[in-house]
Short mmCIF file of C-alpha atoms (C1' of nucleotides) in Angstrom, two decimals:
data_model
loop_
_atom_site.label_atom_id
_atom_site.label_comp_id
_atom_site.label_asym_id
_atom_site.label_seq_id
_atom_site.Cartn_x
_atom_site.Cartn_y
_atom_site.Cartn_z
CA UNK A 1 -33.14 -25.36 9.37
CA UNK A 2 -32.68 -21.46 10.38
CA UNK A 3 -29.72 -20.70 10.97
CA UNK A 4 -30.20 -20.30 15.37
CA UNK A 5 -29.95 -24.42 14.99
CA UNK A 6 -27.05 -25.17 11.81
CA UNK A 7 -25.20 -22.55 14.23
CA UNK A 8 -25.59 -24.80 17.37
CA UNK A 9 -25.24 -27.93 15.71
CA UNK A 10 -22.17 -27.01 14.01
CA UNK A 11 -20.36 -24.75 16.84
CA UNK A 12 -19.74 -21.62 14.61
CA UNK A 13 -21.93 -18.47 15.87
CA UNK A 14 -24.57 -17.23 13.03
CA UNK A 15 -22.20 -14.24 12.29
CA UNK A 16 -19.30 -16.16 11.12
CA UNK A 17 -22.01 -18.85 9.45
CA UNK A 18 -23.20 -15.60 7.64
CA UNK A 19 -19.65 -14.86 6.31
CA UNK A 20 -19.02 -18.09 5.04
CA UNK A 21 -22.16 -17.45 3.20
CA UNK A 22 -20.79 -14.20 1.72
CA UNK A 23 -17.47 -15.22 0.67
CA UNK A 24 -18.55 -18.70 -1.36
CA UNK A 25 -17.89 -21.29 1.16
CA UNK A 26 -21.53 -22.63 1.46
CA UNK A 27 -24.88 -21.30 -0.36
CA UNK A 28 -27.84 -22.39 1.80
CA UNK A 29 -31.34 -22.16 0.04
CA UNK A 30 -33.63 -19.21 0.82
CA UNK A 31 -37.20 -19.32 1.72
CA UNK A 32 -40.41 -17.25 1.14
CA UNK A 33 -39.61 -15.08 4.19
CA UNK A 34 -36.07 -14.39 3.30
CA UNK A 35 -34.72 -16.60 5.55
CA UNK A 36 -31.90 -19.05 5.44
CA UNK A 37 -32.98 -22.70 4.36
CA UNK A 38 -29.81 -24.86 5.49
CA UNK A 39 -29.87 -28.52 4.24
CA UNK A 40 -27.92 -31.05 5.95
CA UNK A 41 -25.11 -30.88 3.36
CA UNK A 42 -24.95 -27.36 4.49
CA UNK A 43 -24.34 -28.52 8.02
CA UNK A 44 -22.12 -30.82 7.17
CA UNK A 45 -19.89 -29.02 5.34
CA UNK A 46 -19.85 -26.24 8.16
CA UNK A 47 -19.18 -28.88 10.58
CA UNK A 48 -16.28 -29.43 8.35
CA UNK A 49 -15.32 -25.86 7.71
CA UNK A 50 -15.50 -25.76 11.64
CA UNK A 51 -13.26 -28.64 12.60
CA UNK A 52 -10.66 -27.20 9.78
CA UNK A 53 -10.41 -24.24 10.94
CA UNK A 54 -9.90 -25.81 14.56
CA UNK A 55 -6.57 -27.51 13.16
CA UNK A 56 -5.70 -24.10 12.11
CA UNK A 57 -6.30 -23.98 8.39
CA UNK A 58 -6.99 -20.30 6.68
CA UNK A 59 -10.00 -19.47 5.41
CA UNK A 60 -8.45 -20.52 1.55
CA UNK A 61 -6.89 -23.42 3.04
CA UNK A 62 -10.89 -24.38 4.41
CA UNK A 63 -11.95 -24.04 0.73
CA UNK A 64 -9.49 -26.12 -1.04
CA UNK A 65 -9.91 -28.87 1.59
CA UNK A 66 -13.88 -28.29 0.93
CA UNK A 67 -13.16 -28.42 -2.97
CA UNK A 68 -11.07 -31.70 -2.24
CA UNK A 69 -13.79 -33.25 0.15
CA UNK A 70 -16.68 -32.61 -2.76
CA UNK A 71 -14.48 -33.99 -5.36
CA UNK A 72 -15.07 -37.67 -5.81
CA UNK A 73 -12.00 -37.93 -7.87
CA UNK A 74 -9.42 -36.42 -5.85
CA UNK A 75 -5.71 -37.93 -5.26
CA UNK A 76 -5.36 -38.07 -1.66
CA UNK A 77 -2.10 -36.90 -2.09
CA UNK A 78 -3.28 -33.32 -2.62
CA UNK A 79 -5.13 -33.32 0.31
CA UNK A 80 -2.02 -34.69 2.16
CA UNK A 81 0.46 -31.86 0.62
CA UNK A 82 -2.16 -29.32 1.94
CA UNK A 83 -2.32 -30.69 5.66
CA UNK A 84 1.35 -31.41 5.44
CA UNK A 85 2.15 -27.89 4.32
CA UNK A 86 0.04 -26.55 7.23
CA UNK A 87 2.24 -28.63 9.76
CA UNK A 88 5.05 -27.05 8.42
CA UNK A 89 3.59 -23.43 9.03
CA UNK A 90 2.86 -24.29 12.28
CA UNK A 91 5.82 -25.78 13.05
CA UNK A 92 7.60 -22.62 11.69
CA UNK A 93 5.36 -20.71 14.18
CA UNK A 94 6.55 -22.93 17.04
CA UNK A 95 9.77 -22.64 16.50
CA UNK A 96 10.00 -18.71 16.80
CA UNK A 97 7.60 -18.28 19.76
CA UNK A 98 10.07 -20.65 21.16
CA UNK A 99 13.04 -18.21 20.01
CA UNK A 100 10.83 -15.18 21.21
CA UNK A 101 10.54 -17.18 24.71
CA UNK A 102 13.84 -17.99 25.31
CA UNK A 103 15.10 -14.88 24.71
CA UNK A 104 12.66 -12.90 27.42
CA UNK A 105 13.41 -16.28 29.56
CA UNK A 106 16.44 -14.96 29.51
CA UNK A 107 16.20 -11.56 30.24
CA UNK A 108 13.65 -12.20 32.80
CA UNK A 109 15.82 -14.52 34.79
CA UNK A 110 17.81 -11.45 35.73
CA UNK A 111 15.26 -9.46 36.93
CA UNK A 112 14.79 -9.10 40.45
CA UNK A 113 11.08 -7.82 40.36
CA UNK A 114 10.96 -5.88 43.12
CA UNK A 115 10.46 -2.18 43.84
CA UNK A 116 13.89 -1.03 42.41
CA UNK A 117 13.80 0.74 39.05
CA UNK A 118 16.97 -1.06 38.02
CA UNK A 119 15.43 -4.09 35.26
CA UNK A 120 17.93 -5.79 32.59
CA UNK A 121 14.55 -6.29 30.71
CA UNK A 122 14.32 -3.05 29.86
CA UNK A 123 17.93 -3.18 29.54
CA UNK A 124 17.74 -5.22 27.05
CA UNK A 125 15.40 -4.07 24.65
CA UNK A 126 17.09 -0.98 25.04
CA UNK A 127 20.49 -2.02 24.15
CA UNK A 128 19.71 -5.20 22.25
CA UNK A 129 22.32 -7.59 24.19
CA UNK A 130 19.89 -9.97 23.93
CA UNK A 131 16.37 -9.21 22.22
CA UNK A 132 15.40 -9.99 18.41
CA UNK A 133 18.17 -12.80 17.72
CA UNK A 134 17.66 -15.74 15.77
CA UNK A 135 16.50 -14.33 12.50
CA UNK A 136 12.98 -12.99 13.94
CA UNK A 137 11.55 -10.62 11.94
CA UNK A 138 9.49 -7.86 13.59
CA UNK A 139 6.58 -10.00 13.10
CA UNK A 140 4.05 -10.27 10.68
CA UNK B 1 17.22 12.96 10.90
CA UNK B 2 15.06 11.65 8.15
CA UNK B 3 12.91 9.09 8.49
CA UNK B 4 14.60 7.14 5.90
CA UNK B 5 17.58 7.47 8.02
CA UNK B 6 15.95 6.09 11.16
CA UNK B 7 14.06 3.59 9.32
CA UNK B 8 17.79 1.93 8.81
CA UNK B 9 19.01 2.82 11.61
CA UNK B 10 15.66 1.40 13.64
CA UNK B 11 15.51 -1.52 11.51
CA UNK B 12 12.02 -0.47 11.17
CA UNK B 13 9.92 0.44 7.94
CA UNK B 14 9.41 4.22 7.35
CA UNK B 15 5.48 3.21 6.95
CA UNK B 16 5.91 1.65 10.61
CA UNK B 17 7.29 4.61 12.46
CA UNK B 18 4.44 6.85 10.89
CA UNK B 19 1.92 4.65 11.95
CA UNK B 20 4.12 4.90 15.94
CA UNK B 21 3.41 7.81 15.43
CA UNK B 22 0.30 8.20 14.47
CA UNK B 23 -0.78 5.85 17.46
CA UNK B 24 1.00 7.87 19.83
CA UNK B 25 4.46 6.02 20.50
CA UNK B 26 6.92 8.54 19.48
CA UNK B 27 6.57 12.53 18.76
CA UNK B 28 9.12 13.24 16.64
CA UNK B 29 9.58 16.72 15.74
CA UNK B 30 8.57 19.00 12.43
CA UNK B 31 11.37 21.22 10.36
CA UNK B 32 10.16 24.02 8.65
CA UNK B 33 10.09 21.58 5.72
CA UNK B 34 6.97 19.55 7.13
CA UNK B 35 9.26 16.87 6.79
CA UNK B 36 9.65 14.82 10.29
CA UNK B 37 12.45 15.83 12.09
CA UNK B 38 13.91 12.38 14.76
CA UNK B 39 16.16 13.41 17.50
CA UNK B 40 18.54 10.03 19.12
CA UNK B 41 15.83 9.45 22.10
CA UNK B 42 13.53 9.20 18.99
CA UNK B 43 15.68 6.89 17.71
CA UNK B 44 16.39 4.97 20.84
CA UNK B 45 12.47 4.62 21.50
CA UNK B 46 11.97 2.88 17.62
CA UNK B 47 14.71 0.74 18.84
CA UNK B 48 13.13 -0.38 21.42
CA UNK B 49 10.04 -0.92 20.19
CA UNK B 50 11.38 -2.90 17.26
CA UNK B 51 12.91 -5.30 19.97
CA UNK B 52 10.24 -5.02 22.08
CA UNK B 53 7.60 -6.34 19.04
CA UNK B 54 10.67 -8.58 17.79
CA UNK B 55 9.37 -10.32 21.20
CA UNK B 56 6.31 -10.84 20.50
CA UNK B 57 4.47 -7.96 22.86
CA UNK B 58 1.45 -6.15 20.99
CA UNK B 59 1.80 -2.50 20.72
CA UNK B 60 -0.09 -1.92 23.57
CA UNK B 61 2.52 -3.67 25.86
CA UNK B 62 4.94 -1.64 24.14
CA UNK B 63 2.81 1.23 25.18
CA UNK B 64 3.51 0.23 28.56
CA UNK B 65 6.98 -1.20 28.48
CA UNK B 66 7.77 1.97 26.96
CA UNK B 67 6.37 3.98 29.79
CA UNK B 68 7.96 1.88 32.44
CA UNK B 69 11.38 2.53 29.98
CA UNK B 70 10.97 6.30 30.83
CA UNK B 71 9.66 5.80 34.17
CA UNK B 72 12.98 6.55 36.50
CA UNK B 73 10.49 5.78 39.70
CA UNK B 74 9.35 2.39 38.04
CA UNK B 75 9.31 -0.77 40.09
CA UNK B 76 11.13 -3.25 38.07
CA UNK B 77 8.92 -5.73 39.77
CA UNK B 78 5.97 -3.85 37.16
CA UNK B 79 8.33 -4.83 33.88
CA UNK B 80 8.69 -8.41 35.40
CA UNK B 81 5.05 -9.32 35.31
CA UNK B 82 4.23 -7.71 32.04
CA UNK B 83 7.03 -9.67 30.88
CA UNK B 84 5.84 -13.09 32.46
CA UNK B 85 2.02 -12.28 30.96
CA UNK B 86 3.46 -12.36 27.71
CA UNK B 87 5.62 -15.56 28.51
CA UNK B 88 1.98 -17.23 29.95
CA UNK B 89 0.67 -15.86 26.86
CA UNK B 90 3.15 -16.88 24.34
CA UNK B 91 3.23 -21.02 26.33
CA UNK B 92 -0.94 -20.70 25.75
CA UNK B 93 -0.25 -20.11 22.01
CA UNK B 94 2.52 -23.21 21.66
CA UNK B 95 0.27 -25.00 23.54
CA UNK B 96 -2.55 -24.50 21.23
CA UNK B 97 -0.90 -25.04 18.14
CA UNK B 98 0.70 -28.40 19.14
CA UNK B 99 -2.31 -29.51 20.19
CA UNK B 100 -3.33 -28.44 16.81
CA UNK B 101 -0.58 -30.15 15.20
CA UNK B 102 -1.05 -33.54 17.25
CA UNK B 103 -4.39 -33.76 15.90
CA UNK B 104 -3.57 -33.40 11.92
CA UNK B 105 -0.43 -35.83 12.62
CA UNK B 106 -2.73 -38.10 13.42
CA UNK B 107 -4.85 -37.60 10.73
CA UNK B 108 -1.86 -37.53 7.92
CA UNK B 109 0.05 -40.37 9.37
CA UNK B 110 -2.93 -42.73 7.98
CA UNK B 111 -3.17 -41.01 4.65
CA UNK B 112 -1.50 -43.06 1.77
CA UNK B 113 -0.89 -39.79 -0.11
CA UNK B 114 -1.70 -41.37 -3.22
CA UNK B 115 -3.72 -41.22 -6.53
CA UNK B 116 -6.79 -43.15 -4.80
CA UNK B 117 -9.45 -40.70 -3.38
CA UNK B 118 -9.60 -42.44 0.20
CA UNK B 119 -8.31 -40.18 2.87
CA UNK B 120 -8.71 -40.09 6.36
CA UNK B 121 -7.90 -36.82 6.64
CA UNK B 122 -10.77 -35.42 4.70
CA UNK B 123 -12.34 -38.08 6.87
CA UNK B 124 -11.65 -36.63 10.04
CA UNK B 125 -12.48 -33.56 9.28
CA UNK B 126 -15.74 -34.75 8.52
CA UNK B 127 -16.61 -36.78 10.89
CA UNK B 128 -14.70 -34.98 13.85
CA UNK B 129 -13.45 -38.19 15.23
CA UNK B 130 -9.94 -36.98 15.84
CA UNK B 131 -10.27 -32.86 14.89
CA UNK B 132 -10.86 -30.20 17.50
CA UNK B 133 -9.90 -31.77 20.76
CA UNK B 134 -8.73 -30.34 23.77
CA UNK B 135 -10.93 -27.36 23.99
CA UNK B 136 -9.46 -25.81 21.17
CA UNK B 137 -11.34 -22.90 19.95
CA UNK B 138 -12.23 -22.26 16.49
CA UNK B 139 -9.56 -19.63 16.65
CA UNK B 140 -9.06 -16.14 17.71
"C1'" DG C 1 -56.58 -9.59 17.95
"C1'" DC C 2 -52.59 -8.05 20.25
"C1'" DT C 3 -48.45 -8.04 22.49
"C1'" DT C 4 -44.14 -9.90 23.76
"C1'" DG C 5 -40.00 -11.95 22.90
"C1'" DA C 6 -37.11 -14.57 20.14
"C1'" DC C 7 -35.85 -15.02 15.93
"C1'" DC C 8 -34.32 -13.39 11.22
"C1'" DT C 9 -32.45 -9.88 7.64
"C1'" DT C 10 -29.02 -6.32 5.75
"C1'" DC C 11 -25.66 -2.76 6.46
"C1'" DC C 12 -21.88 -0.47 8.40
"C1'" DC C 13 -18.02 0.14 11.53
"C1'" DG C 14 -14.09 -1.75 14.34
"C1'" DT C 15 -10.29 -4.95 15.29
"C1'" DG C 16 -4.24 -5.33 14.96
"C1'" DA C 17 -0.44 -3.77 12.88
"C1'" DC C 18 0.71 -2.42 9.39
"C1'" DA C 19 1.54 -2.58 3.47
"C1'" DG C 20 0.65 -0.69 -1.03
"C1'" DG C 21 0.06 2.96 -3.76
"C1'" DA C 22 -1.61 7.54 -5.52
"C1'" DA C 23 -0.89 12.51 -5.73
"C1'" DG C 24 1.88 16.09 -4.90
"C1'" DG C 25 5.83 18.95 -2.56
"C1'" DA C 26 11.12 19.23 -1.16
"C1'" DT C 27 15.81 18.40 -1.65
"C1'" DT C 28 20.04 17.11 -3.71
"C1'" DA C 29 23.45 15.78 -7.39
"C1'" DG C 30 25.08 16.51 -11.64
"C1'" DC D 1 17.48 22.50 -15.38
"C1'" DT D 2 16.51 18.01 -14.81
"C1'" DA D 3 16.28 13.68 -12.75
"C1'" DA D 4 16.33 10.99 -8.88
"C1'" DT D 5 15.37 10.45 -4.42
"C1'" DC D 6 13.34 11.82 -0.71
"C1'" DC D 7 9.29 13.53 1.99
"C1'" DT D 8 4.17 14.41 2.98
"C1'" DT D 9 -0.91 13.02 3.52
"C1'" DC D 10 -4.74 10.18 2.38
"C1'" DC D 11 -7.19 6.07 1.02
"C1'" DT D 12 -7.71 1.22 0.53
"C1'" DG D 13 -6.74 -3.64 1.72
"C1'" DT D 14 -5.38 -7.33 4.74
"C1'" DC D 15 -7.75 -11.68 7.90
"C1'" DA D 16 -11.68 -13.58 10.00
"C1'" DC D 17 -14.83 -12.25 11.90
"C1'" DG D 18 -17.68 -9.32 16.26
"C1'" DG D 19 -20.86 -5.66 17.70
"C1'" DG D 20 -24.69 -3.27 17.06
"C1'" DA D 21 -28.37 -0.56 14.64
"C1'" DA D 22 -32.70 -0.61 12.05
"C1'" DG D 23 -36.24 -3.18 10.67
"C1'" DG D 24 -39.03 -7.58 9.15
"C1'" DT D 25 -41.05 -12.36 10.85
"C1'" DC D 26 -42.80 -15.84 13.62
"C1'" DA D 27 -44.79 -18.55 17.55
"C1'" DA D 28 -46.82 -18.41 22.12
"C1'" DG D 29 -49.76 -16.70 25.42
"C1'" DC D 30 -53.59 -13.61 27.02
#
DNA sequence: GCTTGACCTTCCCGTGACAGGAAGGATTAG
DNA sequence: CTAATCCTTCCTGTCACGGGAAGGTCAAGC
């Protein structure tokens, strides 16, 4: 298989396919002409790779779940800590958009949105009644 | 002022204002010194950008907001719907991400968590019976 | 045989919003 | 005078790719 096709059949365009290549994740075959050769393991596990990173699992994350998957002898408790760790980052995530939202909610309430320059959003993020509560850190 | 003293003052990173500056946010000043030199509207603008990103708006909606901020003609009704885009924008990305979380529940609710190799969740993954629903992207 | 078009390859730059750190100059306290 | 703390610029790295250039390959049709 080229890599046009593993790309199709797996839903992950040939660029990222490529840089899964690069950084370990798979290592397809190569032919005479310096082509790709992908086996069907190497579909499957970018299948895999693709459906992971759906849920929302990091690149690392994606290999330790593809380390766990190949290993016949894993616990299944590892692979459990792993997804439940990633529900917890999520969950973390959740919880300050929420905090983000509510705040603007708030401030956006009191806006009246019309042609007067008078707005207690900007208000607000310039005096800091309400903005940035709630522990949330600039971002990153 | 220093930047060391706005930094505190901010709440912002010294690296952070050079790089608002760099991008154009704030023009501080030069002493004789080379050294940056911050008058108080410098200050106020950090502050409101550090709320303003505490929020969750990229910098280029700070851009704006900030423009707006200094705009005395503004229409507050302009603010309002930058502020609602990011509200849409921010619901989008809870949205996503319980979708997200839905999903792996699913899959870790069957998993013994155990010694045993057997897990659905590596299952799942593979087989895409429960993963990637609900036109989630592969990210981005 | 030749061309056309669709593939494939590598390589390099750009993204967003900074963080880390090196190398060197300025200022301040003791 | 020295030591500590500040300040400066510049370069590299992050994360997970996307865009595009320059060039090789392959299959189909004339």
């Amino acid at each position: 298989m080229n890599i046009k096709e593993v790309a199709d059949r797996a839903g992950l365009p040939a660029k990222t396919i490529r840089y899964y290549e690069e950084i370990g994740l798979i290592r397809p075959l190569r032919g005479a002409n310096g082509y790709r050769a992908f086996r069907e393991s190497d579909l499957h596990k970018l299948a895999f790779l693709a459906r992971a990173r759906g849920l929302g699992f990091t690149i690392e994350e994606c290999r330790r779940l593809l380390a766990l998957y190949e290993d016949r002898g894993r616990a299944s408790a590892d692979v459990k800590a792993l997804a439940e760790a990633h529900l917890d980052d999520m969950e973390r995530k959740i919880a300050e958009l929420r905090a983000m939202q509510a705040t603007l909610r708030d401030l956006v309430a009191g806006c009246a949105g019309d042609q007067r320059p008078d707005c207690p959003i900007l208000a607000g993020l310039a005096e800091g009644t309400a903005a940035g509560r709630g522990g949330t850190k600039p971002c990153h």
